[in-house]
Coordinates of N, CA, C and O in Angstrom, one line a residue:
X16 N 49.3 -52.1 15.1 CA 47.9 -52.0 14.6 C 47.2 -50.8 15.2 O 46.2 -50.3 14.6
X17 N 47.7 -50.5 16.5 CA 46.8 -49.4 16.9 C 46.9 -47.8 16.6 O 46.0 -46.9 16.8
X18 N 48.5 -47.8 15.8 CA 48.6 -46.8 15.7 C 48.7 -46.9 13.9 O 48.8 -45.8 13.3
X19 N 48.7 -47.8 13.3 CA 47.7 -48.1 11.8 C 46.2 -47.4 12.1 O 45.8 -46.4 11.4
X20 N 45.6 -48.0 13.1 CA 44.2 -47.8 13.4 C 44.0 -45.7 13.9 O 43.2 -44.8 13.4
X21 N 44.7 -45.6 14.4 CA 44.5 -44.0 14.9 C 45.0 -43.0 13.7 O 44.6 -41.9 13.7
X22 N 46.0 -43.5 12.5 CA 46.9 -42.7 11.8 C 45.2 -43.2 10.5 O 44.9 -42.2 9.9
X23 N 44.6 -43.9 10.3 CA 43.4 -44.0 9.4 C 42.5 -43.3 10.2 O 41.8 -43.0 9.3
X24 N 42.0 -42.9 11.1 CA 40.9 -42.4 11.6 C 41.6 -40.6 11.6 O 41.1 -39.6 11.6
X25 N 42.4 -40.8 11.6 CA 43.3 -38.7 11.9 C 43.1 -38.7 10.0 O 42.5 -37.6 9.6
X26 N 43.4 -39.3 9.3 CA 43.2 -39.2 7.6 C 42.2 -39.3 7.4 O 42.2 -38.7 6.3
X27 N 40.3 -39.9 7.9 CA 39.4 -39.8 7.6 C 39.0 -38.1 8.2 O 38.3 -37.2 7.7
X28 N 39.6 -38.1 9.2 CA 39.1 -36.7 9.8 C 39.3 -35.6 9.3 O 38.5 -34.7 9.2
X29 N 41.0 -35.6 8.7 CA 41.5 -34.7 7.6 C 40.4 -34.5 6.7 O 39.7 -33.5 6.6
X30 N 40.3 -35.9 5.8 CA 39.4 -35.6 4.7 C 38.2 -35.0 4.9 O 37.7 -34.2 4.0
X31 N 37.3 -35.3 6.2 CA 36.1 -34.8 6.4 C 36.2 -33.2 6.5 O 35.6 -32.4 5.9
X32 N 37.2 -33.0 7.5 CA 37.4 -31.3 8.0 C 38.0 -31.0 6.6 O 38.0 -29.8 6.6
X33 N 38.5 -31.4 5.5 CA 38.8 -30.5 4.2 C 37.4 -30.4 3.5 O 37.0 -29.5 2.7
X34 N 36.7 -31.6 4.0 CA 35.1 -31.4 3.0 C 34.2 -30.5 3.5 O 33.5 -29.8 2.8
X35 N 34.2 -30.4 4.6 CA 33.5 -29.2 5.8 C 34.2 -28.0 5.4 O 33.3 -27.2 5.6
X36 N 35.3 -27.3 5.0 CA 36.1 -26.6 4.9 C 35.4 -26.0 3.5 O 35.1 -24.8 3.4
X37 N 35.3 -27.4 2.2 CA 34.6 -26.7 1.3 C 33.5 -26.0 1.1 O 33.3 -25.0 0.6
X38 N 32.9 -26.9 1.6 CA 31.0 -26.6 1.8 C 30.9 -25.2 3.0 O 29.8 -24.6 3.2
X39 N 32.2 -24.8 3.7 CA 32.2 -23.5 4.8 C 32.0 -22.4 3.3 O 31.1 -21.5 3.0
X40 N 33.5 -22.9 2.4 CA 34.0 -21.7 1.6 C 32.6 -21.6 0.8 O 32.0 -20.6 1.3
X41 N 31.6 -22.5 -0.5 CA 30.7 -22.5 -1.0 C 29.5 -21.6 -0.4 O 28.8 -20.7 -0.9
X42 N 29.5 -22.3 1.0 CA 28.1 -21.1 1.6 C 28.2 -20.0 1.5 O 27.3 -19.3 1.0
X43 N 29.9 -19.5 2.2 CA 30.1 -18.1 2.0 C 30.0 -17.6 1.0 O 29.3 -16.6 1.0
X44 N 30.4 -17.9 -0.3 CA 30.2 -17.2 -1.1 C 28.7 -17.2 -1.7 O 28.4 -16.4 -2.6
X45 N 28.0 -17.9 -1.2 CA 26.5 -18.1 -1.8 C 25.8 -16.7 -0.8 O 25.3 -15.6 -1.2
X46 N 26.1 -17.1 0.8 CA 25.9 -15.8 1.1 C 25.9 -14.5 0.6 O 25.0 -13.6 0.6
X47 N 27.1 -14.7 0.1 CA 27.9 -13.0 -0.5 C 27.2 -12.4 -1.8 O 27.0 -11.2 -2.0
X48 N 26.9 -13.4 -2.7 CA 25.9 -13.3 -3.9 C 24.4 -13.0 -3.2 O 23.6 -12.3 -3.8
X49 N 24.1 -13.5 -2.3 CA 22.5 -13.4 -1.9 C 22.2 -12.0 -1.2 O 21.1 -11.4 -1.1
X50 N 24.1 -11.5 -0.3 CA 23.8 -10.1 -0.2 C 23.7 -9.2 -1.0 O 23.1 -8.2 -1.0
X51 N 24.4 -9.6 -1.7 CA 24.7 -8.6 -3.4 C 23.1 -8.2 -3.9 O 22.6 -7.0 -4.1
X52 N 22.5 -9.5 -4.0 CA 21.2 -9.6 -4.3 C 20.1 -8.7 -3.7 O 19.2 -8.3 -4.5
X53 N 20.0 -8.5 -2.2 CA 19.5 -8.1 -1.3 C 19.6 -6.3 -1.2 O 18.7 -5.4 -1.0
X54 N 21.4 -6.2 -1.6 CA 21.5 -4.8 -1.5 C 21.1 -4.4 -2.7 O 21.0 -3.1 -2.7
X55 N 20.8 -5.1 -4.3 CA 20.6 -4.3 -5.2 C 18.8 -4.4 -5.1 O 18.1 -3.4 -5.3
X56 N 18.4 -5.6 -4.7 CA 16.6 -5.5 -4.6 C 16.1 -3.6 -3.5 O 15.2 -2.9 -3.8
X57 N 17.0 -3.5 -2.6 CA 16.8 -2.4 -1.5 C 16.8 -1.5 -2.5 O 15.7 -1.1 -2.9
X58 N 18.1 -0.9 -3.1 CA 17.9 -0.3 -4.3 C 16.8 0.2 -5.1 O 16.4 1.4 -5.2
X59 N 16.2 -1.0 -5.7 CA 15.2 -0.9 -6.3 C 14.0 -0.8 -5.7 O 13.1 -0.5 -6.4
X60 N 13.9 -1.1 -4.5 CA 12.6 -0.4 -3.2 C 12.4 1.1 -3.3 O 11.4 1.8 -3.4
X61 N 13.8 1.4 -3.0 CA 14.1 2.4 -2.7 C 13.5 3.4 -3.9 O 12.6 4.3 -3.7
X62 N 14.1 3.1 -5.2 CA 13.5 4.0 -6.5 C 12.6 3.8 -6.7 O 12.0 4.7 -7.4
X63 N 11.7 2.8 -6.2 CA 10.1 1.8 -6.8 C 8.9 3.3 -5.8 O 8.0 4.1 -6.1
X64 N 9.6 2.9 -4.6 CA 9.3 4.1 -3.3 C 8.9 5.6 -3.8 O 7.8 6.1 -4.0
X65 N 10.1 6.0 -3.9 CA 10.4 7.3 -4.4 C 9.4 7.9 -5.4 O 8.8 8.9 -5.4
X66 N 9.5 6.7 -6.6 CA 8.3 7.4 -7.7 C 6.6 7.1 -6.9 O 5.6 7.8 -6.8
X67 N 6.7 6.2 -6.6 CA 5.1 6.5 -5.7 C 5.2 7.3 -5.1 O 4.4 8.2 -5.4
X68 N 5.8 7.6 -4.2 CA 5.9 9.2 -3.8 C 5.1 10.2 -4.6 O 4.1 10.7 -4.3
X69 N 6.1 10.3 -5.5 CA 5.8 10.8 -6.5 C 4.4 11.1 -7.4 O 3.8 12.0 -7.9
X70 N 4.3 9.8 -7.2 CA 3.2 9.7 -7.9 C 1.6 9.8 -7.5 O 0.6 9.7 -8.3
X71 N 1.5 9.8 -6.1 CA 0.8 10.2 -5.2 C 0.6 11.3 -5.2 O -0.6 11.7 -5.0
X72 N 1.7 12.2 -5.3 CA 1.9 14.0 -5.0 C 0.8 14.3 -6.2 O -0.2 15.0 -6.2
X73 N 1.8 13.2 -7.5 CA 0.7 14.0 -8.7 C -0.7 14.2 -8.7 O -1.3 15.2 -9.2
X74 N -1.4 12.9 -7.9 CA -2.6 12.5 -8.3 C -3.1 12.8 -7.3 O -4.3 12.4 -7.3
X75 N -2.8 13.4 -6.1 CA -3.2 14.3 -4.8 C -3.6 16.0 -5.9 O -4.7 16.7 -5.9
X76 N -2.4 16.3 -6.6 CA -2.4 17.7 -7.5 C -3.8 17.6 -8.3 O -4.8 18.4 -8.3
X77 N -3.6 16.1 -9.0 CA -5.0 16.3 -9.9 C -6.3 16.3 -9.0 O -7.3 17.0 -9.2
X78 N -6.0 15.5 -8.2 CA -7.8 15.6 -7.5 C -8.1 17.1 -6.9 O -9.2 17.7 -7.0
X79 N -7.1 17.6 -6.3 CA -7.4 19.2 -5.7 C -7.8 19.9 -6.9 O -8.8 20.6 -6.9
X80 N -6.6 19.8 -8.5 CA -7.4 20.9 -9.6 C -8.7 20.4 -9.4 O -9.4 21.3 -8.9
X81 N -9.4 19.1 -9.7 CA -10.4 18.6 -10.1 C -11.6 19.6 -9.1 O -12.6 20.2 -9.4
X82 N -11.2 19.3 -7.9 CA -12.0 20.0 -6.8 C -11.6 21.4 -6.7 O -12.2 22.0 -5.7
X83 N -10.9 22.1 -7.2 CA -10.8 23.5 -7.6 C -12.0 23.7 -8.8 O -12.8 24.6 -8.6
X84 N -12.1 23.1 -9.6 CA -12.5 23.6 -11.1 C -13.9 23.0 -11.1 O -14.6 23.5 -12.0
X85 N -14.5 22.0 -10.0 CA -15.7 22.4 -9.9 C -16.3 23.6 -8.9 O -17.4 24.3 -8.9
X86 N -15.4 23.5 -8.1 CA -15.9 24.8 -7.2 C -16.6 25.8 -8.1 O -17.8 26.0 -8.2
X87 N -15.4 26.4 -8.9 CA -15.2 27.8 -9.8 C -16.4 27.1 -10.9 O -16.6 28.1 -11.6
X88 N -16.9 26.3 -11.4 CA -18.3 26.2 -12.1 C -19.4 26.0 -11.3 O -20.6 26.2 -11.7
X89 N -19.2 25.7 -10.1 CA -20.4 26.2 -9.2 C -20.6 27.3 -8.8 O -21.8 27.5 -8.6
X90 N -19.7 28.5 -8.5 CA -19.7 29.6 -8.2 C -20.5 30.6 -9.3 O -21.3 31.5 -9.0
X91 N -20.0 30.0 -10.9 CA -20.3 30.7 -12.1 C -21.2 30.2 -12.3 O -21.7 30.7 -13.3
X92 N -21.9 29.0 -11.8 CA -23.7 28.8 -12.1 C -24.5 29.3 -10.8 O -25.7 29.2 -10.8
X93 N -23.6 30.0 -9.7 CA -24.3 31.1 -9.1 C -24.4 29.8 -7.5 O -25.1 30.0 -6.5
X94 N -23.7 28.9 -7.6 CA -24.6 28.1 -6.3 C -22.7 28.2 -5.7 O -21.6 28.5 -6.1
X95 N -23.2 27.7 -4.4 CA -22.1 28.0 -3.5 C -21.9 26.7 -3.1 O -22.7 25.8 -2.7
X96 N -20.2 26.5 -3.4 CA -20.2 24.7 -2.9 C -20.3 24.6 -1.5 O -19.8 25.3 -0.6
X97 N -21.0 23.4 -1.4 CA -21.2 23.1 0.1 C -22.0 23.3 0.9 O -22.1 22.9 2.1
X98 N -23.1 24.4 0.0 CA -24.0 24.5 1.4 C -25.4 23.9 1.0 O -26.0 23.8 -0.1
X99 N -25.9 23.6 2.3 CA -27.1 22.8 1.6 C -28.5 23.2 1.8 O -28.4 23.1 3.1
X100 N -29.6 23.6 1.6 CA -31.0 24.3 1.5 C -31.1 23.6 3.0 O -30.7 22.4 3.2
X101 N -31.8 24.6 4.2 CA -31.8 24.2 5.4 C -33.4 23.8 5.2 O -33.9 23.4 6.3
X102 N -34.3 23.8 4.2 CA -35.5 23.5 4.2 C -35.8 23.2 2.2 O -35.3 23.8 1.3
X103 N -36.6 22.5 2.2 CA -37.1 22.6 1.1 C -37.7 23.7 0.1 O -38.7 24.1 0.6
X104 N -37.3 24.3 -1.2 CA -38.1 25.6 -1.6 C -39.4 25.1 -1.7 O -39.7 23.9 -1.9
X105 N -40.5 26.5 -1.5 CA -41.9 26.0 -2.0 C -41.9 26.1 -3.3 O -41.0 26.6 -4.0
X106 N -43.0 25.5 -3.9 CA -43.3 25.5 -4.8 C -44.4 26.4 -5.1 O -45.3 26.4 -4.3
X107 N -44.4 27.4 -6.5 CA -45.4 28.7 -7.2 C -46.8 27.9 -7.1 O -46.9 26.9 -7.7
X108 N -48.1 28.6 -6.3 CA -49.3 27.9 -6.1 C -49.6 27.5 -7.4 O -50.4 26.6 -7.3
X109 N -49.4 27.7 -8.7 CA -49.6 27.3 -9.6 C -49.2 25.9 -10.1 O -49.7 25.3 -11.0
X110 N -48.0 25.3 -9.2 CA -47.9 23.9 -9.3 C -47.7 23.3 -8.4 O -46.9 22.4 -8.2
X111 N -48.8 23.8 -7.6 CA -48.8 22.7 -5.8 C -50.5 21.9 -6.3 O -51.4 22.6 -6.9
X112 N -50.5 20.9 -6.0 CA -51.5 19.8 -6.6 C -52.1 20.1 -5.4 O -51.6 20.7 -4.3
X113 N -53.2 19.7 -5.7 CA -54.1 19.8 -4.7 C -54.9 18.7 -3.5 O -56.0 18.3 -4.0
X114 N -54.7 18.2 -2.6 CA -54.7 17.2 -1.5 C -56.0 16.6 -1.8 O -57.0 17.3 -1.8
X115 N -56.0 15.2 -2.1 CA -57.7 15.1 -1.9 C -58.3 15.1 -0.5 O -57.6 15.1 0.5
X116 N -59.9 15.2 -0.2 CA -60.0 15.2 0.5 C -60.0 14.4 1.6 O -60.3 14.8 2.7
X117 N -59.4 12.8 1.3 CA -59.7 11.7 2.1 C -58.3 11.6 2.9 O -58.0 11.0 4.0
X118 N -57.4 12.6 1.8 CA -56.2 12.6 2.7 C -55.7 12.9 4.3 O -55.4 14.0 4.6
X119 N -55.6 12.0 5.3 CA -55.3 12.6 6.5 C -55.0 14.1 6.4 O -54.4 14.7 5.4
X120 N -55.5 14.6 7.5 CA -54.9 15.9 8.2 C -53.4 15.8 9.1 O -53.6 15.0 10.1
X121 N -52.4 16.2 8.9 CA -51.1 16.3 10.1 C -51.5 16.8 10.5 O -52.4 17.6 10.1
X122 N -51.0 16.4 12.0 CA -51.2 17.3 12.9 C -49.7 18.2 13.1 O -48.9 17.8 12.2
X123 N -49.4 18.9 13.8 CA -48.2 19.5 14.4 C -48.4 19.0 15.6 O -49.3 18.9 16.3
X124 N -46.8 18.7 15.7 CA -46.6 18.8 17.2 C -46.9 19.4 18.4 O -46.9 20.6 18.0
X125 N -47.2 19.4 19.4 CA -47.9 20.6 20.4 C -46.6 20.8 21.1 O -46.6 21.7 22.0

């Protein structure tokens, strides 16, 4: 009986370590598919990458024409890009309004 008893527990164990054995082989190959997967997604980073790159360079190109070609129409309406009136122009006494009288006086700073 006891060695009835030990020869069913060594054949439950067989069967368990062949079922463990399967579910080892199944992972692996699920693994193997999920690297497959992994290396073709990188791939596709990779080219996804590359054209933004790309496509950055372009639209870096366009904004500089863009800021080239206003320059050169500011130049040719005679004004200079970038610089800015360090004071306000006066205006021709012909169209400076005239203060009423109740208006404060400024003073200047002393």
């Amino acid at each position: 009986p006891k060695l009835q008893e030990h020869d069913a527990g060594l054949a439950r164990f067989e069967l368990r370590l062949q079922s463990v054995d399967r579910d080892i082989q199944n992972h692996t190959k699920h693994l193997t598919d999920i690297n497959s997967e992994v290396v073709n997604v990188q791939g596709d980073v990779i080219n996804m990458a590359d054209r933004v790159e790309v496509a950055h360079d372009l639209l870096r190109g366009v904004g500089k024409g863009l800021h080239d070609v206003h320059k050169q129409v500011d130049v040719a309406q005679g004004k200079i890009h970038g610089e800015k009136p360090s004071v306000l122009p006066t205006l021709p006494s012909s169209m400076q309004v005239p203060r009423p009288s109740t208006a404060p006086l400024r003073r200047r700073p002393e």
